[in-house]
Coordinates of C-alpha atoms and ligand atoms in Angstrom, one line a residue:
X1 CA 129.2 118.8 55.2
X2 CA 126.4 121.2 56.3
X3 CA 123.6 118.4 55.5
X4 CA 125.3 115.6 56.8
X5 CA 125.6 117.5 60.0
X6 CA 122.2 118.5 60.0
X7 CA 120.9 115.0 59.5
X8 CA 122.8 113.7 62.2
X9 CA 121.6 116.1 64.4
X10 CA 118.0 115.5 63.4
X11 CA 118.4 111.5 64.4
X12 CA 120.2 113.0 67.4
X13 CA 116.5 114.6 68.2
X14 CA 114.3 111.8 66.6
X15 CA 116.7 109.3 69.1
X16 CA 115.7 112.0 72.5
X17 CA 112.1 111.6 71.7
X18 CA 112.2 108.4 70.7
X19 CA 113.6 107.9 74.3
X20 CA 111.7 109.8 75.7
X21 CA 108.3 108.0 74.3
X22 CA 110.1 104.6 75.4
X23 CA 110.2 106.5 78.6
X24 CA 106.7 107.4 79.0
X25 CA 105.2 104.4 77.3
X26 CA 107.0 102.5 80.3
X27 CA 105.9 104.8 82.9
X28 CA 102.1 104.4 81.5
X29 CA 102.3 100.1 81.7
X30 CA 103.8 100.3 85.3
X31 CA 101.0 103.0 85.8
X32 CA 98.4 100.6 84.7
X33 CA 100.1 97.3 86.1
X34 CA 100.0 98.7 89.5
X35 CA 96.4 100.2 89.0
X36 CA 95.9 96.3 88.1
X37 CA 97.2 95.2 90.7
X38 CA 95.3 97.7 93.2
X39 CA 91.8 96.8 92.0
X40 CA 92.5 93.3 92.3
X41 CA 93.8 92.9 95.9
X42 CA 91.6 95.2 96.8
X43 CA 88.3 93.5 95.2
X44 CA 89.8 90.0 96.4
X45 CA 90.0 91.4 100.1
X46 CA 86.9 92.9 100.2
X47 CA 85.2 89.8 99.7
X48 CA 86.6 87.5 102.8
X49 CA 85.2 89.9 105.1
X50 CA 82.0 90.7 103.0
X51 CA 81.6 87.2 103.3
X52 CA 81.6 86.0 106.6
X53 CA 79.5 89.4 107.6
X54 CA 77.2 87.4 105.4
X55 CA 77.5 84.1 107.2
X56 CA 77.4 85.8 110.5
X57 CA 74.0 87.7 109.8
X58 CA 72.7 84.5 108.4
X59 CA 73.3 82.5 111.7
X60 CA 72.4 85.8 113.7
X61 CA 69.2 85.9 112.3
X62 CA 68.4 82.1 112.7
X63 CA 69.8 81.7 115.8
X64 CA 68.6 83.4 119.5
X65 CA 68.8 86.6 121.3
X66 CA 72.2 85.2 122.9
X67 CA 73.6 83.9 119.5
X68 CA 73.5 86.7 117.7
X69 CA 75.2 89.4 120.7
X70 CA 77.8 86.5 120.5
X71 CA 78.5 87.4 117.0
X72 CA 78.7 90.8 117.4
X73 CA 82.2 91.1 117.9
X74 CA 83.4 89.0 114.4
X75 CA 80.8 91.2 112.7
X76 CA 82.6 94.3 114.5
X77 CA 86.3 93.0 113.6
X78 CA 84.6 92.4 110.2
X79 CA 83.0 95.7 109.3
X80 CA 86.4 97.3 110.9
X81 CA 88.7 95.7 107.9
X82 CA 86.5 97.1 105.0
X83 CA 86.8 100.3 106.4
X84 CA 90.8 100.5 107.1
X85 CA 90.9 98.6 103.4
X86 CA 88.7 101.5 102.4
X87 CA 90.3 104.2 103.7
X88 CA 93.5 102.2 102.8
X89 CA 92.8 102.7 99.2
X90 CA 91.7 106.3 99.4
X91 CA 94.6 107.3 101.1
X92 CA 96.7 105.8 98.3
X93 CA 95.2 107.6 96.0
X94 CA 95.6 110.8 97.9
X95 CA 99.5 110.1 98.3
X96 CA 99.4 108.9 94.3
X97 CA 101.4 105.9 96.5
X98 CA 100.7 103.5 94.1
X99 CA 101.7 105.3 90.7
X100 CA 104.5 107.3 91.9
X101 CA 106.1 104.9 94.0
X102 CA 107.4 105.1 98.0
X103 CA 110.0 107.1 96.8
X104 CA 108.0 109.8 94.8
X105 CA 107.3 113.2 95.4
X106 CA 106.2 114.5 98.9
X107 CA 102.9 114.3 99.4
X108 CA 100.8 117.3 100.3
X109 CA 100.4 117.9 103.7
X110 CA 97.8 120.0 105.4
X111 CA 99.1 120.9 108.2
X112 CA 97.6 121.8 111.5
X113 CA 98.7 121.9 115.0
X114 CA 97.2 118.2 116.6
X115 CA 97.2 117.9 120.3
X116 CA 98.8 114.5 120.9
X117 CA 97.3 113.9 123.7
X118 CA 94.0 113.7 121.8
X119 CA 95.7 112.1 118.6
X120 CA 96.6 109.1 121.6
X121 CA 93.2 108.7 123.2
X122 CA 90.6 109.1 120.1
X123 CA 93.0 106.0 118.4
X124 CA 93.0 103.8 121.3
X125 CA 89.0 104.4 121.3
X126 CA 88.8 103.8 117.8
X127 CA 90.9 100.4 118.5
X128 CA 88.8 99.2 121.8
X129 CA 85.3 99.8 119.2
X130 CA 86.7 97.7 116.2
X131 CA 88.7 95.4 118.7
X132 CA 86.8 94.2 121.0
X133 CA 88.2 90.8 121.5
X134 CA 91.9 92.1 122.3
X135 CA 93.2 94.2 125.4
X136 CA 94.7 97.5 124.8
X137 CA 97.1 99.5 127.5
X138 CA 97.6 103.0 126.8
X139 CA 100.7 104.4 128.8
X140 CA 101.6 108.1 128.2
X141 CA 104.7 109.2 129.9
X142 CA 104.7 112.7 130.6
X143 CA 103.7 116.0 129.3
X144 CA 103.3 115.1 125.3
X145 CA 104.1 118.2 122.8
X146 CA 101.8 119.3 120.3
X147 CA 102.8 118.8 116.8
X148 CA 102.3 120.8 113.6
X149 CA 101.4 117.8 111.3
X150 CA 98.5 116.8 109.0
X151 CA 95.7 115.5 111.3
X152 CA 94.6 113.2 109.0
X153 CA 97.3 111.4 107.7
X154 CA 98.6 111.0 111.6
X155 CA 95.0 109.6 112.2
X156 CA 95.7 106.9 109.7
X157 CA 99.1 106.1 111.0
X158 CA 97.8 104.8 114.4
X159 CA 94.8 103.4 113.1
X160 CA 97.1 101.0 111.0
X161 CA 99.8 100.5 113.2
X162 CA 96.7 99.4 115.5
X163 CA 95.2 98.0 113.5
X164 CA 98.2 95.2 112.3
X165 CA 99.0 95.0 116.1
X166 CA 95.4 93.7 116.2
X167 CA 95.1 91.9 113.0
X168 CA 98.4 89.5 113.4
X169 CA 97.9 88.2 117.2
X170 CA 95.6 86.3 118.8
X171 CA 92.3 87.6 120.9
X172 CA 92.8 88.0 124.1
X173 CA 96.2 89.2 123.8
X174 CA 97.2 92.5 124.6
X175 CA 98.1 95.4 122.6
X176 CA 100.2 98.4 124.0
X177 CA 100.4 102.3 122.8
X178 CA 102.9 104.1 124.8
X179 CA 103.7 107.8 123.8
X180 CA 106.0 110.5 125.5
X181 CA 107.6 113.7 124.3
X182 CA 111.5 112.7 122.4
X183 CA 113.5 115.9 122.2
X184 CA 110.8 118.4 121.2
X185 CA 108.6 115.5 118.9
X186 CA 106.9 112.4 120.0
X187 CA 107.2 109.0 120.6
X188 CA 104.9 106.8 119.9
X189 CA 105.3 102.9 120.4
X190 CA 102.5 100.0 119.0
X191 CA 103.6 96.8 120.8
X192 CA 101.5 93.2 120.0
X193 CA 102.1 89.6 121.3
X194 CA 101.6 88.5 117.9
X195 CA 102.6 86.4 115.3
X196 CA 106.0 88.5 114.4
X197 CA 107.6 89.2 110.6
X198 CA 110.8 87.3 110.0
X199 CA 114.4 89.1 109.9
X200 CA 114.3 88.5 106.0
X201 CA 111.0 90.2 105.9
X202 CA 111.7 92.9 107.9
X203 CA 113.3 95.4 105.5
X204 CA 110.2 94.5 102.7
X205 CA 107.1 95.2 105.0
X206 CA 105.6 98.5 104.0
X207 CA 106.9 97.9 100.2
X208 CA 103.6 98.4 98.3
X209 CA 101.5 94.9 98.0
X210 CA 104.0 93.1 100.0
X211 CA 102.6 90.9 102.7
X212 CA 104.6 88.1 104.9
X213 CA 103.7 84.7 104.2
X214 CA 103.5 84.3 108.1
X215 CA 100.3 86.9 107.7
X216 CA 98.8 85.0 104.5
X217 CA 98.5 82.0 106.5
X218 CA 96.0 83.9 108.1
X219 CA 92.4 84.8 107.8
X220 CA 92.4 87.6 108.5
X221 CA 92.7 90.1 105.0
X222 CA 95.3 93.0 103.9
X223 CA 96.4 94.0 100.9
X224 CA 100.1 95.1 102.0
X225 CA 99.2 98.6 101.4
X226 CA 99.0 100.1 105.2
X227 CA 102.5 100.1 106.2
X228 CA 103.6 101.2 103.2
X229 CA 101.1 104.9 103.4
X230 CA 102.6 104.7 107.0
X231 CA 106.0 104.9 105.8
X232 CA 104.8 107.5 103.3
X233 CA 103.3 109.4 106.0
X234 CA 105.9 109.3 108.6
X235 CA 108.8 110.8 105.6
X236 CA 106.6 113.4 104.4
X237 CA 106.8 114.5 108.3
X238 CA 110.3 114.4 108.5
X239 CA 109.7 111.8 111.2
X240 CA 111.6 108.1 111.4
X241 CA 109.8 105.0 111.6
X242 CA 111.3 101.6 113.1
X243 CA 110.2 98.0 113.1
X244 CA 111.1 95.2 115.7
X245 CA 110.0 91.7 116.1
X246 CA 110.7 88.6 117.2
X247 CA 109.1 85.9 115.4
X248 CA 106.2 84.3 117.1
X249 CA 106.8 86.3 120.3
X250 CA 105.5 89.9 118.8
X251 CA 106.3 92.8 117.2
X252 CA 107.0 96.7 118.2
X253 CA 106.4 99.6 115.7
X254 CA 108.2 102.7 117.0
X255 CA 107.5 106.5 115.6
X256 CA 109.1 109.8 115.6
X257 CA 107.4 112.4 115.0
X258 CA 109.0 115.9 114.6
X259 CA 107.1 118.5 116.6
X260 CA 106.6 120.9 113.4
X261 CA 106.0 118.8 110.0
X262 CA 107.4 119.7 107.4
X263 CA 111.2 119.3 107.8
X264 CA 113.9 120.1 105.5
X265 CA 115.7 116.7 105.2
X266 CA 113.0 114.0 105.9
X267 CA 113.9 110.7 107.1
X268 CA 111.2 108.4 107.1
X269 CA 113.4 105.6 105.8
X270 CA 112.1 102.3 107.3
X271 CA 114.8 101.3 110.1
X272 CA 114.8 97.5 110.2
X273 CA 115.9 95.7 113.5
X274 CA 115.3 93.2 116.5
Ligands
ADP301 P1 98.2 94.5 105.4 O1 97.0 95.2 104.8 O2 98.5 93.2 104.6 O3 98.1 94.3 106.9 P2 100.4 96.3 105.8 O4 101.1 97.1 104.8 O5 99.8 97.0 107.0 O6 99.4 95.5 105.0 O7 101.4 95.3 106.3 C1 102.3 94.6 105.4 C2 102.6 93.2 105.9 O8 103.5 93.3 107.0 C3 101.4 92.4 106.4 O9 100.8 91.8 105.4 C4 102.1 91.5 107.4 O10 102.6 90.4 106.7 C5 103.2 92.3 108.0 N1 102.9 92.9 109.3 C6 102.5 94.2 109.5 N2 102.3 94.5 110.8 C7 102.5 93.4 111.4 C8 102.5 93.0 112.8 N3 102.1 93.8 113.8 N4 102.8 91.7 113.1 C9 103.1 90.8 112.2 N5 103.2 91.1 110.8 C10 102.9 92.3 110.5

């Protein structure tokens, strides 16, 4: 009796690791699938706007004094979408968003205290320089608190919610950033005229790699990583992050943002509406 128990109760362990190997060996392929996947969006999008830097130099260098300021603002909008992608892909790895999944661990922060008011007016100059086709109206209502939040990651935040506002309307159109205080946080709003997501889409924007097919239609790169760190970001604040939009009319990204950081029960789920 005493060695058929003891048998069973070695396959009992074998059958735990054995698990547990199946476990792991999984967790290594989805590890390396999504690393996959990462290098090859991110190799495929570096190359549209590589290009046409290329073509734009070219016919820069060719053409007149006059033909080549003309070009200065593609090159601009250009040289702007390799460094988001850039930073993009850094960030990931900072926030391991790729190999532990949106709903991993919380990453890191380092926080600091940021003075909104200069979080606000350093992003809109950041968007006017890589922008310059599109018109941006800042509107701050109010005193705005200062936060205790990583300056960083909130740096990154705007400069992709800016950034898509840019990337999925037209030139000419206009952008708005509105903040005021909420309670003791802030609120911050990124408003386009653009090209809108689709009710259906709604909930998916800012899964990892996902992109509408609206926005494929376009040009204009992404990898369908941004709003996915910015939902990352906005949790790991304790701060709420909603999405509206009206197909072909425009979309509105609203923020709340906790004035101190860390908070005990983050909510940075991604609120879907219209
Ligand atoms: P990407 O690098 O593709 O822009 P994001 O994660 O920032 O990645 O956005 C994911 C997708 O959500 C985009 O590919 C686009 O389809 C959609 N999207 C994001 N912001 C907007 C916006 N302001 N207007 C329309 N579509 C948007």
């Amino acid at each position: 009796r005493l060695d058929v128990r003891a048998g069973l109760h070695r396959n009992d362990e074998l059958g735990l690791v054995s698990e547990a190997f199946d476990e792991m060996a999984g967790r290594i392929t989805q590890l390396l699938r999504s690393q996959k996947e990462l290098l090859a969006n991110v190799s495929h999008e570096l190359r549209t706007p590589l290009s046409r830097i290329r073509v734009a130099l070219d016919l820069a260098a060719e053409g007149d004094a006059q033909t080549a300021r003309e070009l200065l603002p593609d090159i601009t909008e250009d040289l702007a979408e390799l460094e988001r992608l850039v930073q993009d892909v850094l960030t990931t790895s900072r926030l391991e968003l790729v190999t532990e999944g949106a709903s991993g661990a919380t990453p890191p922060l380092r926080l600091e205290h940021v003075d909104a008011n200069a979080l606000v007016e350093k992003a809109a100059a950041r968007f006017r320089t890589a922008r310059p086709k599109h018109r941006l109206e800042v509107q701050v209502d109010g005193v705005l608190p200062g936060l205790e939040a990583d300056p960083v990651l909130l740096r990154r935040v705007l400069d992709n919610l800016l950034d898509n506002a840019g990337k999925y309307s037209e030139p000419g159109t206009t952008v708005r950033l509105l903040a005021r205080a909420e309670g003791s946080g802030l609120q911050l709003e990124v408003r386009d005229e653009g090209i809108g997501i689709d009710a259906e889409d709604l909930a998916r924007v800012g899964t990892p790699f996902f992109r509408t097919d609206r926005s494929r239609a376009r040009t204009t790169g992404g990898v369908g990583l941004g709003l996915a760190l910015v939902r990352r970001i906005v949790a790991a604040h304790g701060g709420r992050l909603t999405l509206e939009s009206q197909p072909g009319v425009g979309t509105t990204a609203r923020l709340l943002l906790p004035a101190t950081g860390a908070a005990d029960t983050p909510d940075g789920r991604l609120v879907a509406g219209h």
